Coordinates of C-alpha atoms in Angstrom, one line a residue:
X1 CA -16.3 -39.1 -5.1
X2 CA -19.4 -38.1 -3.1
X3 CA -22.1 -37.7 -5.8
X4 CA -24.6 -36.5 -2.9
X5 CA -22.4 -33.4 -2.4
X6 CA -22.6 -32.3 -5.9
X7 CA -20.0 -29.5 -7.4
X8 CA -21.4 -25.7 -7.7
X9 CA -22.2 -25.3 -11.3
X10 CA -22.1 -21.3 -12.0
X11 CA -23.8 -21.6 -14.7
X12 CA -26.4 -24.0 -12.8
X13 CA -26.2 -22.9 -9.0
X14 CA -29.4 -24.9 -8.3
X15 CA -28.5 -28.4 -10.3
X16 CA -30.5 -30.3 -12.4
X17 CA -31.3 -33.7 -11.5
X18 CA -33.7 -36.5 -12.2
X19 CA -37.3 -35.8 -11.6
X20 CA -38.5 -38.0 -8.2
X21 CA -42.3 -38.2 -7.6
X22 CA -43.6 -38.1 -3.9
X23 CA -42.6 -41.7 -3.6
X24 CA -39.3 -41.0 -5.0
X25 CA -39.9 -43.0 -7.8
X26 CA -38.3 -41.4 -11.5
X27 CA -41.0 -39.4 -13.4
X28 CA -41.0 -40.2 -17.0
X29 CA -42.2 -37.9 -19.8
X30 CA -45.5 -38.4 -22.1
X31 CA -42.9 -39.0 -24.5
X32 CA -41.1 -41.8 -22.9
X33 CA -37.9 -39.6 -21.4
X34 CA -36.5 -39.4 -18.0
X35 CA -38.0 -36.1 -16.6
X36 CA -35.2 -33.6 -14.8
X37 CA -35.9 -31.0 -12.5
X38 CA -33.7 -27.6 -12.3
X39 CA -34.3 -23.8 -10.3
X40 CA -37.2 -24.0 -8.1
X41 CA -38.1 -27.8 -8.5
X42 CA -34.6 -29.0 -8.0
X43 CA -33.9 -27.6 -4.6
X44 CA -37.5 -28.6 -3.5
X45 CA -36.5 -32.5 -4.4
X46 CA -32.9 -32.0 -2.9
X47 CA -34.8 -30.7 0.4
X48 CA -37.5 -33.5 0.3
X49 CA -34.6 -36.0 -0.4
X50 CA -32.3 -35.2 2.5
X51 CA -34.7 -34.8 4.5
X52 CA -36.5 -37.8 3.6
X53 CA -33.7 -40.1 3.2
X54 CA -32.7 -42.6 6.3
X55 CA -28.8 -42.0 6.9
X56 CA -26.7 -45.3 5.3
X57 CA -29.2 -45.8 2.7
X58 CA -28.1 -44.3 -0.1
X59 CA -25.1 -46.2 -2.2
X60 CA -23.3 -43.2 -3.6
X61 CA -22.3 -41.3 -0.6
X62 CA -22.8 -41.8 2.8
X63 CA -23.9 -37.5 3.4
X64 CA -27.6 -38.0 2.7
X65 CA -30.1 -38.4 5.0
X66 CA -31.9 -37.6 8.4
X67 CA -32.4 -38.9 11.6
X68 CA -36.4 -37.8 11.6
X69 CA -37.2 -41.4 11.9
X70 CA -36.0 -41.1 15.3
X71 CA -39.3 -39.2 16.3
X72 CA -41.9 -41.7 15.4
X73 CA -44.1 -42.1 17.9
X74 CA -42.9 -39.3 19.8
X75 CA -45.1 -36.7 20.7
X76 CA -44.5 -33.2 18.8
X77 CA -43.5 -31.2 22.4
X78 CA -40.9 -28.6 22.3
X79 CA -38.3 -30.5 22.9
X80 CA -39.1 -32.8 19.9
X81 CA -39.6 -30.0 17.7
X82 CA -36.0 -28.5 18.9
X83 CA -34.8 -31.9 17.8
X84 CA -36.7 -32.2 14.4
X85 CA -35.8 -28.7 13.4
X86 CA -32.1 -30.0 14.5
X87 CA -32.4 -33.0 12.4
X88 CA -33.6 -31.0 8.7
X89 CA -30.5 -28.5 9.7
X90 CA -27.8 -31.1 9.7
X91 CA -29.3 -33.0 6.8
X92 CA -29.7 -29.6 4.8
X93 CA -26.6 -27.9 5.6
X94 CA -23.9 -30.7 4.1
X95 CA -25.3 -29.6 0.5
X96 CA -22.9 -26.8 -1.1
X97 CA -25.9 -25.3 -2.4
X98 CA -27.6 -24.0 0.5
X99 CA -26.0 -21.1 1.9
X100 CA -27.7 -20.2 4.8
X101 CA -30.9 -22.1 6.4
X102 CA -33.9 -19.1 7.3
X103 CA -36.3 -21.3 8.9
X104 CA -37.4 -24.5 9.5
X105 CA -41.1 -24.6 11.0
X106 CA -43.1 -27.6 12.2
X107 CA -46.7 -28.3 12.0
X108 CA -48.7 -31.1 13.7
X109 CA -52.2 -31.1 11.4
X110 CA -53.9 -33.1 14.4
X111 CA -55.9 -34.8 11.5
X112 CA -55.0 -38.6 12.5
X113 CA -52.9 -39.1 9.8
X114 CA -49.6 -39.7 12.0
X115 CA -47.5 -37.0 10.1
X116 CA -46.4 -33.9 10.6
X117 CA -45.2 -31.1 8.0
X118 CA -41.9 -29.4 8.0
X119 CA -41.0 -26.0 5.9
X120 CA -38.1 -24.9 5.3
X121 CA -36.7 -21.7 3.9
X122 CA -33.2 -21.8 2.8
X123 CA -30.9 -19.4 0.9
X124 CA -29.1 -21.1 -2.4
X125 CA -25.7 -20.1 -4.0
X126 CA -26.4 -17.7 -6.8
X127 CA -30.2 -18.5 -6.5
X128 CA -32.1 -17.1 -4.0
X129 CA -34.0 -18.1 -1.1
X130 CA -36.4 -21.4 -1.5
X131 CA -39.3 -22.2 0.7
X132 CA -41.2 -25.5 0.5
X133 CA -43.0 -27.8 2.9
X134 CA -42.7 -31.3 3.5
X135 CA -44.9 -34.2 5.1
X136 CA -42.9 -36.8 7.5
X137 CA -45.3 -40.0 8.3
X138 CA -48.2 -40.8 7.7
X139 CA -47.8 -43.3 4.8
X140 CA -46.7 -40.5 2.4
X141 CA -43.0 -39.0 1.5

């Protein structure tokens, strides 16, 4: 089994799934438990994981993952952004969840801080569409 495709849940079209702070680390509760996320929170993680996640990394399937460490070093031209906004599709679109992929934006802050930002938009099954924005580089995930 591929636990990084996970089975729709009608009763749970977004998942639940252990909490993952922005260094993907597991949140625990002030009362000692293992946080989860579910609705909004859950397909924000799932987006910030795939997209976050370096291909053959992951032990439990071999699905997750982009290629956005590819672009390092590369300068954010059209071409690059093509191929970033290329990268988040594959990486988003193996997930049963999301249905349909709106948008996928990227924005170069020019602050120094060798990142960039990507936002997605994507439609879930039996949810609705789910926007959030994630930073690539820089030092932070």
């Amino acid at each position: 089994m591929n636990y990084t495709t996970p089975p729709l849940d009608p009763t749970d079209p977004s998942g639940t799934d252990l909490t993952l702070d922005s260094n993907g680390d597991l949140v625990i509760t002030t009362q000692g438990d293992i946080s989860t996320s579910t609705n909004n929170d859950n397909i924000k993680q799932m987006i910030r994981v795939r997209i976050g996640t370096i291909p053959d990394t992951y032990i439990f399937g071999d699905d997750l993952g982009s290629e956005l460490g590819t672009t390092i070093d590369e300068p954010l031209n059209p071409t690059n952004i093509a191929l970033i906004q290329q990268y988040v599709s594959d990486a988003l679109s193996v997930d049963p969840r999301v249905q349909q992929i709106n948008s996928i934006n990227v924005t170069d802050p020019n602050d120094g801080t060798m990142r960039f930002f990507v936002s997605v938009n994507v439609t879930v099954a039996g949810y609705g569409d789910v926007s959030t924005t994630v930073p690539i580089g820089g030092g932070t995930y």
